[in-house]
């Protein structure tokens, strides 16, 4: 019987044949062997990972029946935790590169199981980030992978839409699971993701609002990413985050049909999100057609953050979020082409005032002005 063990002497094409086999038993043994191989291979390189994910793509391709597909999607998504020596980010990057390359060849009958794979891989990527304490540097690394992969301009629309549609729900689910784990461990009820880490994960979607060429992409980011954050902040009322025991009591009430448990809002600082949106809108890389809509969205987020008016200095000193720098606002208006009309109107008013203040011209013999 042909061995399914990975090792230095094994041939890459043999691994591919085993992982992409038509026989489920052979595929399952190969996946288990691959998991062991990843755990003991801290120096695995990108080329080998590309070959592995090529084979895993067809491993998913050949899987049949919904239950089998769901189990395999979970198993393949969890493989990221087996990578060693800091190779998990490379593992994720190669995964998305493989999906971008192979996605156009999928037929509609296989889309559903691959969407399951995308979903489980996304959740396990965020779970990996939670295991590192939601470090901002790691979050930026994961966000950069998304920008280069599924959110890139050349990426298939299905991948782009999937990530936009699911990112907030995935973040909320994994953040809540992390917070519940902290509570069970006695770490207190305020656990979960940090503001900096979550904001770093949202940065690629802010960038997409300025860089997207299609209006539908901008609209989807507004509706699926920014709007849920605004709605959650409005429902939360800007108060303190609910304690774990309060949420558990509300969930118990909801199980009796008396009240539904509210979704716990992500701890995203809306003032910082407004600053991030403004930086994108005023940046040189933003598309001119996207600037007005992006600036209007930034103003909405800023208002939801409770930013005080310009003359409300005491409120700003008491901890409220400051408004955007006026010089930056003027710069953005110039980039949007909104400053020219005001300058022209001012020149016309100045010219009219100067004419009214000028002395009358001397008159000729017939009473006419010279």
XYZ file of C-alpha atoms in Angstrom:
370
model
C 0.000 0.000 0.000
C 1.300 3.436 -0.928
C 2.388 5.520 2.067
C 0.513 8.738 2.881
C 3.253 10.119 5.137
C 4.928 13.396 4.219
C 8.679 13.486 4.527
C 11.908 14.822 2.998
C 12.152 11.925 0.551
C 8.540 12.125 -0.621
C 7.703 13.517 -4.014
C 5.414 16.595 -4.134
C 3.301 15.173 -6.954
C 2.586 12.079 -4.844
C 1.239 14.289 -2.062
C -0.985 16.017 -4.547
C -2.327 12.721 -5.820
C -3.117 11.526 -2.291
C -4.759 14.757 -1.108
C -6.810 15.066 -4.296
C -7.736 11.396 -4.449
C -11.282 10.326 -5.336
C -11.204 8.042 -2.311
C -12.281 9.748 0.927
C -10.260 7.406 3.161
C -7.088 8.195 1.222
C -7.790 11.946 1.407
C -8.451 11.831 5.146
C -5.206 9.943 5.845
C -3.270 12.402 3.689
C -4.740 15.405 5.536
C -3.808 13.891 8.922
C -0.303 13.219 7.639
C -0.089 16.789 6.368
C -1.076 18.129 9.791
C 1.789 16.218 11.404
C 4.152 17.408 8.684
C 3.266 21.084 9.294
C 3.756 20.724 13.042
C 7.284 19.398 12.683
C 8.421 21.563 9.743
C 9.278 25.077 11.023
C 11.354 25.793 7.904
C 8.708 24.995 5.309
C 9.008 27.391 2.359
C 6.527 29.187 0.126
C 6.997 26.862 -2.834
C 6.089 23.800 -0.771
C 3.066 25.597 0.691
C 1.925 26.518 -2.821
C 2.054 22.846 -3.808
C 0.215 21.865 -0.631
C -2.615 24.346 -1.136
C -2.935 23.401 -4.786
C -3.537 19.818 -3.646
C -5.855 20.902 -0.816
C -7.940 22.893 -3.288
C -8.667 19.693 -5.202
C -9.091 17.798 -1.950
C -12.041 20.113 -1.309
C -13.086 19.845 -4.961
C -13.591 16.065 -4.726
C -15.452 16.102 -1.397
C -19.150 15.175 -1.630
C -22.190 15.416 0.662
C -22.838 18.488 2.850
C -21.674 16.945 6.143
C -18.407 15.703 4.635
C -17.796 19.072 3.020
C -18.473 20.969 6.267
C -16.114 18.720 8.239
C -13.364 19.024 5.637
C -13.755 22.822 5.472
C -13.290 22.981 9.251
C -10.271 20.663 9.126
C -8.547 22.588 6.340
C -9.342 25.939 7.940
C -7.793 24.784 11.218
C -4.539 23.741 9.514
C -3.224 27.266 10.047
C -2.720 26.434 13.741
C -0.428 23.557 12.786
C 2.074 25.828 11.002
C 5.209 26.434 13.068
C 8.109 28.853 13.190
C 6.004 31.903 12.428
C 4.875 30.335 9.138
C 1.152 30.754 9.846
C 0.966 34.139 8.118
C 2.719 32.716 5.061
C 0.281 29.792 5.205
C -2.675 32.227 5.124
C -1.157 34.306 2.330
C -0.590 31.240 0.136
C -4.155 30.102 0.844
C -5.629 33.364 -0.489
C -3.228 33.424 -3.431
C -4.424 29.921 -4.327
C -8.085 30.949 -4.072
C -7.513 34.014 -6.280
C -5.781 31.858 -8.898
C -8.213 28.940 -8.892
C -11.542 30.690 -8.232
C -12.370 31.521 -11.881
C -12.307 27.791 -12.702
C -15.051 26.908 -10.201
C -18.496 25.979 -11.456
C -21.612 27.097 -9.590
C -22.272 23.592 -8.224
C -19.025 23.698 -6.223
C -19.241 27.302 -5.005
C -21.090 26.531 -1.787
C -18.477 24.159 -0.358
C -15.665 26.539 -1.229
C -17.514 29.392 0.471
C -17.581 27.130 3.541
C -13.817 26.734 3.242
C -13.340 30.500 2.958
C -15.493 31.044 6.029
C -13.676 28.536 8.209
C -10.277 29.794 7.104
C -11.324 33.381 7.895
C -12.543 32.417 11.377
C -9.392 30.456 12.165
C -7.211 33.338 10.935
C -8.975 35.702 13.342
C -8.805 33.056 16.087
C -5.052 32.877 15.527
C -4.910 36.654 15.948
C -6.939 36.396 19.170
C -4.415 33.870 20.483
C -1.692 36.513 20.099
C -3.722 39.010 22.150
C -5.048 40.911 19.123
C -1.640 42.506 18.604
C -1.857 45.471 16.218
C 1.263 44.397 14.284
C -0.172 40.944 13.606
C -3.534 42.495 12.685
C -1.816 44.756 10.163
C -0.011 41.724 8.737
C -3.304 39.892 8.275
C -4.921 43.012 6.790
C -2.064 43.338 4.311
C -2.672 39.739 3.209
C -6.305 40.617 2.502
C -5.334 43.745 0.559
C -2.921 41.787 -1.623
C -5.296 38.845 -2.030
C -9.109 38.870 -1.964
C -9.481 42.679 -1.807
C -7.043 43.446 -4.629
C -8.402 45.026 -7.808
C -7.628 41.923 -9.879
C -9.238 39.541 -7.370
C -12.452 37.740 -8.454
C -15.582 39.595 -7.365
C -16.865 36.569 -5.450
C -13.864 36.588 -3.107
C -14.050 40.335 -2.602
C -17.768 40.293 -1.842
C -17.411 37.326 0.481
C -14.837 39.022 2.691
C -16.779 42.299 2.754
C -20.031 40.519 3.635
C -18.614 38.356 6.422
C -15.790 40.280 8.112
C -17.851 42.082 10.772
C -19.791 38.945 11.710
C -16.583 36.898 11.910
C -14.866 39.518 14.044
C -17.859 39.783 16.345
C -18.104 36.011 16.776
C -14.408 35.456 17.466
C -14.120 38.511 19.714
C -17.065 37.343 21.761
C -15.658 33.824 22.005
C -12.355 35.304 23.178
C -14.141 37.461 25.758
C -16.165 34.506 27.027
C -12.976 32.441 27.328
C -11.377 35.227 29.377
C -14.447 35.350 31.612
C -14.411 31.571 32.153
C -10.719 31.798 33.031
C -11.461 34.518 35.601
C -9.869 37.318 33.568
C -12.888 39.574 33.913
C -15.755 40.467 31.630
C -14.094 43.081 29.502
C -11.876 40.811 27.472
C -11.796 40.354 23.738
C -10.142 42.348 20.996
C -8.324 45.611 21.462
C -9.229 48.835 19.698
C -5.893 48.986 17.858
C -6.045 45.390 16.657
C -9.629 45.630 15.429
C -9.034 48.977 13.742
C -5.982 47.547 11.975
C -8.167 44.743 10.591
C -10.709 47.296 9.333
C -8.063 49.460 7.632
C -8.072 47.411 4.369
C -11.807 48.079 4.023
C -11.289 51.818 4.601
C -8.614 51.670 1.897
C -11.056 49.882 -0.400
C -13.552 52.748 -0.033
C -11.004 55.028 -1.655
C -9.372 52.615 -4.110
C -12.334 50.597 -5.440
C -13.147 51.166 -9.098
C -16.665 49.753 -8.867
C -19.431 51.669 -7.132
C -21.012 48.423 -5.946
C -17.868 47.614 -3.938
C -17.963 51.000 -2.194
C -21.664 50.516 -1.477
C -21.112 47.026 -0.039
C -18.317 48.228 2.258
C -20.602 50.977 3.544
C -23.537 48.611 4.097
C -21.704 45.523 5.370
C -18.773 47.021 7.297
C -19.372 50.627 8.363
C -23.152 50.614 8.834
C -23.157 47.640 11.261
C -20.545 49.400 13.384
C -22.638 52.591 13.454
C -25.816 50.664 14.242
C -24.121 48.762 17.072
C -22.732 51.998 18.522
C -26.170 53.616 18.358
C -27.820 50.621 20.023
C -25.128 50.581 22.693
C -25.868 54.229 23.424
C -22.223 55.052 23.866
C -22.328 53.705 27.405
C -20.088 51.255 29.132
C -19.702 47.852 27.586
C -22.073 45.312 29.196
C -20.575 42.812 31.602
C -20.484 39.115 30.773
C -22.942 38.252 33.557
C -25.429 40.851 32.257
C -25.255 39.395 28.743
C -25.765 35.870 30.077
C -28.884 36.998 31.976
C -30.255 38.635 28.825
C -29.573 35.460 26.825
C -31.430 33.359 29.422
C -34.412 35.683 29.109
C -34.222 35.393 25.335
C -34.304 31.588 25.502
C -37.726 31.820 27.184
C -39.043 33.921 24.326
C -39.315 37.094 26.420
C -36.458 39.045 24.850
C -33.753 38.386 22.283
C -30.154 38.753 23.409
C -28.497 41.834 21.872
C -25.374 41.442 19.806
C -22.333 42.614 21.694
C -20.780 45.544 19.789
C -17.177 45.384 18.712
C -14.946 47.717 20.748
C -14.065 49.878 17.749
C -13.188 53.495 18.527
C -15.387 55.410 16.077
C -13.297 58.564 16.476
C -10.223 56.657 15.299
C -12.255 55.059 12.511
C -13.331 58.553 11.384
C -9.686 59.636 11.335
C -8.765 56.571 9.275
C -11.546 57.332 6.776
C -10.437 60.952 6.540
C -6.838 59.925 5.914
C -8.003 57.730 3.025
C -10.301 60.407 1.597
C -7.587 63.066 1.665
C -4.854 60.752 0.416
C -3.384 61.020 -3.041
C -4.292 57.412 -3.866
C -8.055 57.847 -3.411
C -10.084 57.925 -6.625
C -11.660 61.315 -7.300
C -15.063 59.719 -7.869
C -14.914 58.127 -4.427
C -13.879 61.191 -2.415
C -17.281 62.926 -1.940
C -18.998 59.743 -0.808
C -16.102 58.793 1.430
C -15.964 62.230 3.035
C -19.725 62.155 3.690
C -19.327 58.734 5.333
C -16.440 60.032 7.416
C -18.616 62.870 8.699
C -21.339 60.410 9.719
C -18.841 58.278 11.639
C -17.398 61.390 13.260
C -20.844 62.510 14.384
C -21.611 59.040 15.740
C -18.371 59.203 17.706
C -19.774 62.204 19.573
C -17.275 64.743 18.250
C -17.927 68.212 19.739
C -18.409 71.364 17.733
C -15.388 73.570 17.056
C -16.367 76.075 19.790
C -16.992 73.336 22.358
C -13.470 73.298 23.754
C -14.428 72.203 27.305
C -16.114 69.072 25.939
C -12.965 68.216 24.007
C -10.872 68.647 27.118
C -13.229 66.333 29.012
C -12.343 63.440 26.747
C -14.719 63.840 23.765
C -13.213 63.154 20.364
C -11.834 66.299 18.635
C -13.062 67.308 15.244
C -10.875 66.947 12.186
C -8.063 69.429 11.654
C -9.484 72.455 9.697
C -6.357 72.589 7.535
C -6.958 68.970 6.532
C -10.587 69.769 5.772
C -9.520 72.655 3.498
C -7.053 70.364 1.760
C -9.722 67.738 1.161
C -12.157 70.341 -0.194
C -9.527 71.531 -2.647
C -8.914 67.950 -3.777
C -12.668 67.540 -4.230
C -12.843 70.756 -6.243
C -15.148 72.423 -3.764
C -13.066 75.471 -2.905
C -12.999 77.227 -6.269
C -16.589 78.466 -6.199
C -16.210 80.110 -2.788
C -13.025 81.897 -3.795
C -14.666 83.225 -6.951
C -17.686 84.471 -4.992
C -15.381 86.233 -2.516
C -13.481 87.955 -5.358
C -16.765 89.168 -6.819
C -17.926 90.543 -3.463
C -14.601 92.334 -2.963
C -14.813 93.847 -6.429
C -18.371 95.094 -5.802
C -17.406 96.653 -2.462
C -14.411 98.413 -4.023
C -16.603 99.912 -6.765
C -19.123 101.220 -4.210
C -16.402 102.916 -2.126
C -14.658 104.568 -5.098
C -15.150 108.414 -5.552
C -17.377 109.531 -8.464
C -15.634 110.325 -11.736
C -15.514 114.032 -12.837
C -18.304 115.218 -15.146
C -17.928 116.955 -18.513
C -19.758 120.117 -19.723
C -22.896 118.168 -20.649
C -23.125 116.461 -17.308
C -21.699 113.215 -18.550
C -18.928 111.408 -16.808
C -15.558 111.799 -18.470
